[in-house]
mmCIF file of C-alpha atoms in Angstrom:
data_model
loop_
_atom_site.group_PDB
_atom_site.id
_atom_site.type_symbol
_atom_site.label_atom_id
_atom_site.label_comp_id
_atom_site.label_asym_id
_atom_site.label_seq_id
_atom_site.Cartn_x
_atom_site.Cartn_y
_atom_site.Cartn_z
ATOM 1 C CA MET A 1 -20.553 -13.277 -18.438
ATOM 2 C CA LEU A 2 -18.915 -10.958 -20.932
ATOM 3 C CA ASN A 3 -21.217 -8.159 -22.089
ATOM 4 C CA ALA A 4 -21.236 -5.424 -24.748
ATOM 5 C CA SER A 5 -19.873 -2.876 -22.248
ATOM 6 C CA ASP A 6 -16.815 -5.073 -21.623
ATOM 7 C CA PHE A 7 -16.210 -5.421 -25.343
ATOM 8 C CA MET A 8 -16.579 -1.666 -25.895
ATOM 9 C CA ALA A 9 -14.199 -0.999 -22.986
ATOM 10 C CA LEU A 10 -11.565 -3.109 -24.748
ATOM 11 C CA LEU A 11 -12.135 -1.325 -28.072
ATOM 12 C CA SER A 12 -11.975 2.065 -26.296
ATOM 13 C CA ASP A 13 -8.650 1.250 -24.600
ATOM 14 C CA THR A 14 -6.470 2.782 -27.344
ATOM 15 C CA ASP A 15 -3.241 2.410 -25.329
ATOM 16 C CA ASN A 16 -3.841 -1.350 -25.238
ATOM 17 C CA ALA A 17 -4.789 -1.713 -28.932
ATOM 18 C CA PRO A 18 -1.299 -2.806 -30.133
ATOM 19 C CA ASN A 19 -1.596 -5.794 -27.758
ATOM 20 C CA TRP A 20 -4.485 -7.279 -29.730
ATOM 21 C CA LEU A 21 -4.618 -5.550 -33.121
ATOM 22 C CA GLU A 22 -2.122 -7.333 -35.373
ATOM 23 C CA ASN A 23 0.525 -5.145 -37.052
ATOM 24 C CA VAL A 24 -0.581 -1.983 -35.236
ATOM 25 C CA LYS A 25 2.065 0.409 -33.968
ATOM 26 C CA SER A 26 -0.327 2.850 -32.262
ATOM 27 C CA VAL A 27 -3.943 3.944 -31.960
ATOM 28 C CA THR A 28 -4.756 7.504 -30.891
ATOM 29 C CA LEU A 29 -8.098 9.054 -30.066
ATOM 30 C CA MET A 30 -8.037 12.296 -32.054
ATOM 31 C CA GLU A 31 -11.436 13.638 -31.010
ATOM 32 C CA ARG A 32 -14.596 12.556 -29.224
ATOM 33 C CA LEU A 33 -17.311 14.059 -31.410
ATOM 34 C CA SER A 34 -20.135 12.935 -29.086
ATOM 35 C CA PRO A 35 -20.558 10.248 -26.400
ATOM 36 C CA SER A 36 -21.125 7.700 -29.205
ATOM 37 C CA GLU A 37 -18.782 9.040 -31.918
ATOM 38 C CA THR A 38 -14.995 9.227 -32.178
ATOM 39 C CA LEU A 39 -12.301 10.157 -34.658
ATOM 40 C CA VAL A 40 -9.286 7.828 -34.347
ATOM 41 C CA TYR A 41 -5.802 7.705 -35.904
ATOM 42 C CA THR A 42 -4.185 4.264 -36.383
ATOM 43 C CA HIS A 43 -0.597 3.601 -37.529
ATOM 44 C CA PHE A 44 0.043 0.117 -38.980
ATOM 45 C CA ASN A 45 3.457 -1.553 -39.192
ATOM 46 C CA SER A 46 4.136 -3.179 -42.550
ATOM 47 C CA PRO A 47 6.840 -5.715 -43.327
ATOM 48 C CA TRP A 48 9.713 -4.627 -45.567
ATOM 49 C CA PRO A 49 9.622 -3.669 -48.424
ATOM 50 C CA VAL A 50 6.026 -2.429 -47.983
ATOM 51 C CA LEU A 51 5.568 1.067 -46.543
ATOM 52 C CA ASP A 52 3.705 1.491 -43.255
ATOM 53 C CA ARG A 53 0.024 2.415 -43.523
ATOM 54 C CA ASP A 54 -2.144 4.749 -41.497
ATOM 55 C CA LEU A 55 -5.871 5.286 -41.136
ATOM 56 C CA VAL A 56 -8.094 8.053 -39.851
ATOM 57 C CA SER A 57 -11.493 6.619 -38.987
ATOM 58 C CA TYR A 58 -14.870 7.767 -37.731
ATOM 59 C CA SER A 59 -16.574 5.359 -35.320
ATOM 60 C CA CYS A 60 -20.139 5.407 -34.076
ATOM 61 C CA TYR A 61 -21.718 3.103 -31.483
ATOM 62 C CA HIS A 62 -25.476 2.690 -31.877
ATOM 63 C CA ALA A 63 -28.346 0.300 -31.111
ATOM 64 C CA LEU A 64 -29.718 -2.094 -33.707
ATOM 65 C CA GLY A 65 -32.320 -3.608 -31.376
ATOM 66 C CA GLU A 66 -33.081 -4.329 -27.740
ATOM 67 C CA HIS A 67 -30.011 -6.543 -27.182
ATOM 68 C CA LYS A 68 -28.037 -5.810 -30.348
ATOM 69 C CA THR A 69 -25.576 -2.960 -30.911
ATOM 70 C CA GLU A 70 -23.091 -1.996 -33.599
ATOM 71 C CA LEU A 71 -19.834 -0.088 -33.752
ATOM 72 C CA LYS A 72 -19.681 1.306 -37.283
ATOM 73 C CA ILE A 73 -16.260 2.393 -38.606
ATOM 74 C CA ILE A 74 -15.679 4.458 -41.776
ATOM 75 C CA SER A 75 -12.447 5.955 -43.106
ATOM 76 C CA GLN A 76 -12.040 9.725 -42.966
ATOM 77 C CA PRO A 77 -8.786 10.111 -44.927
ATOM 78 C CA TYR A 78 -8.827 13.908 -45.127
ATOM 79 C CA ALA A 79 -9.458 14.591 -41.417
ATOM 80 C CA LYS A 80 -5.683 14.679 -40.753
ATOM 81 C CA ALA A 81 -2.724 15.672 -42.888
ATOM 82 C CA GLU A 82 -0.902 12.748 -44.474
ATOM 83 C CA VAL A 83 2.369 11.614 -42.871
ATOM 84 C CA SER A 84 5.490 11.501 -45.040
ATOM 85 C CA GLY A 85 6.683 7.962 -45.774
ATOM 86 C CA VAL A 86 3.343 6.404 -44.731
ATOM 87 C CA VAL A 87 0.563 5.364 -47.124
ATOM 88 C CA ARG A 88 -2.901 6.573 -46.069
ATOM 89 C CA ILE A 89 -5.698 3.984 -46.178
ATOM 90 C CA LYS A 90 -8.418 5.995 -47.865
ATOM 91 C CA GLU A 91 -11.130 3.369 -48.129
ATOM 92 C CA LEU A 92 -12.392 1.399 -45.136
ATOM 93 C CA ARG A 93 -15.841 0.281 -44.042
ATOM 94 C CA ALA A 94 -16.228 -2.008 -41.046
ATOM 95 C CA TYR A 95 -18.461 -2.928 -38.165
ATOM 96 C CA TRP A 96 -18.491 -4.861 -34.920
ATOM 97 C CA ARG A 97 -21.975 -6.199 -34.078
ATOM 98 C CA LEU A 98 -22.638 -7.264 -30.507
ATOM 99 C CA GLU A 99 -25.645 -9.318 -29.458
ATOM 100 C CA GLU A 100 -26.151 -10.069 -25.775
ATOM 101 C CA GLN A 101 -27.726 -13.491 -25.457
ATOM 102 C CA GLN A 102 -28.789 -15.343 -22.302
ATOM 103 C CA SER A 103 -25.407 -16.777 -21.394
ATOM 104 C CA HIS A 104 -22.948 -15.144 -23.767
ATOM 105 C CA LEU A 105 -22.070 -12.293 -26.088
ATOM 106 C CA LEU A 106 -22.212 -13.019 -29.821
ATOM 107 C CA VAL A 107 -19.689 -10.880 -31.711
ATOM 108 C CA SER A 108 -19.579 -10.504 -35.483
ATOM 109 C CA HIS A 109 -17.130 -8.411 -37.449
ATOM 110 C CA GLN A 110 -16.889 -7.425 -41.070
ATOM 111 C CA ALA A 111 -14.390 -5.130 -42.743
ATOM 112 C CA TYR A 112 -13.415 -3.967 -46.198
ATOM 113 C CA ALA A 113 -10.274 -1.924 -46.734
ATOM 114 C CA ASP A 114 -8.161 -0.933 -49.688
ATOM 115 C CA PRO A 115 -4.586 -0.700 -48.367
ATOM 116 C CA GLY A 116 -3.609 1.735 -51.121
ATOM 117 C CA GLY A 117 -0.195 1.879 -52.719
ATOM 118 C CA SER A 118 1.153 -0.799 -55.005
ATOM 119 C CA ILE A 119 0.603 -4.024 -53.068
ATOM 120 C CA PRO A 120 -0.434 -6.990 -55.251
ATOM 121 C CA HIS A 121 -3.943 -8.214 -54.350
ATOM 122 C CA TRP A 122 -2.757 -11.779 -53.691
ATOM 123 C CA LEU A 123 -0.248 -10.515 -51.112
ATOM 124 C CA SER A 124 -2.700 -8.072 -49.543
ATOM 125 C CA ASN A 125 -5.356 -10.778 -49.189
ATOM 126 C CA LYS A 126 -2.888 -13.280 -47.694
ATOM 127 C CA VAL A 127 -1.588 -10.782 -45.129
ATOM 128 C CA SER A 128 -5.134 -9.603 -44.300
ATOM 129 C CA LEU A 129 -6.410 -13.117 -43.570
ATOM 130 C CA LYS A 130 -3.451 -13.925 -41.340
ATOM 131 C CA SER A 131 -3.803 -10.567 -39.580
ATOM 132 C CA VAL A 132 -7.530 -11.055 -38.910
ATOM 133 C CA TYR A 133 -6.927 -14.518 -37.468
ATOM 134 C CA LYS A 134 -4.155 -13.288 -35.133
ATOM 135 C CA THR A 135 -6.241 -10.251 -34.131
ATOM 136 C CA LEU A 136 -9.232 -12.410 -33.178
ATOM 137 C CA GLN A 137 -6.998 -14.762 -31.172
ATOM 138 C CA ALA A 138 -5.439 -11.858 -29.278
ATOM 139 C CA LEU A 139 -8.839 -10.196 -28.791
ATOM 140 C CA THR A 140 -10.190 -13.390 -27.223
ATOM 141 C CA GLU A 141 -7.179 -13.570 -24.896
ATOM 142 C CA GLN A 142 -7.588 -9.929 -23.836
ATOM 143 C CA LEU A 143 -11.283 -10.442 -23.060
ATOM 144 C CA THR A 144 -10.838 -13.812 -21.352
ATOM 145 C CA ASN A 145 -8.008 -12.580 -19.124
ATOM 146 C CA ASN A 146 -9.567 -9.159 -18.512
ATOM 147 C CA GLN A 147 -6.430 -7.429 -19.864
ATOM 148 C CA PHE A 148 -7.913 -4.035 -20.681
ATOM 149 C CA SER A 149 -8.780 -0.836 -18.891
ATOM 150 C CA ARG A 150 -12.296 0.188 -17.975
ATOM 151 C CA ASP A 151 -10.978 3.575 -16.832
ATOM 152 C CA ASN A 152 -11.064 5.135 -20.302
ATOM 153 C CA LEU A 153 -14.010 7.051 -21.661
ATOM 154 C CA ILE A 154 -16.034 4.259 -23.264
ATOM 155 C CA SER A 155 -18.283 4.977 -26.241
ATOM 156 C CA GLN A 156 -21.929 5.135 -25.220
ATOM 157 C CA LEU A 157 -24.937 4.166 -27.291
ATOM 158 C CA GLY A 158 -26.167 7.053 -29.404
ATOM 159 C CA SER A 159 -27.013 7.984 -32.940
ATOM 160 C CA CYS A 160 -24.683 8.319 -35.894
ATOM 161 C CA SER A 161 -24.409 11.492 -37.940
#
């Protein structure tokens, strides 16, 4: 049975992230603030003529109940200098909620992001929906086929600052 630790191991495997996160060029752990908190830099590929995007995010893994945990993710746009030729995503709020049930792991995800720049909303929404679908498909494949490393430092349950 897949459990929350397996899921967190996949999310913590930053080298593997481009294999399941759609349109991601790289994910880099910038700093581990505590066993449950990280600061991460993500570089997104964008199709021409749209400029690439990047994101600096704070993540915190904490308990919501006896068998329910959450990875909370919030943008931290000023924690790293902006990169020339790349648009910084300044507004993002997301979470992954994990609930271990008797025979399976229930995963729910919600995210809101403003991609910044001058992308029409209709195009942004269309690309986002397609990207989420492909990401969830690839995530399922990674988990099902055990295609991630458990050797990385995995976020532990803690409290968020």
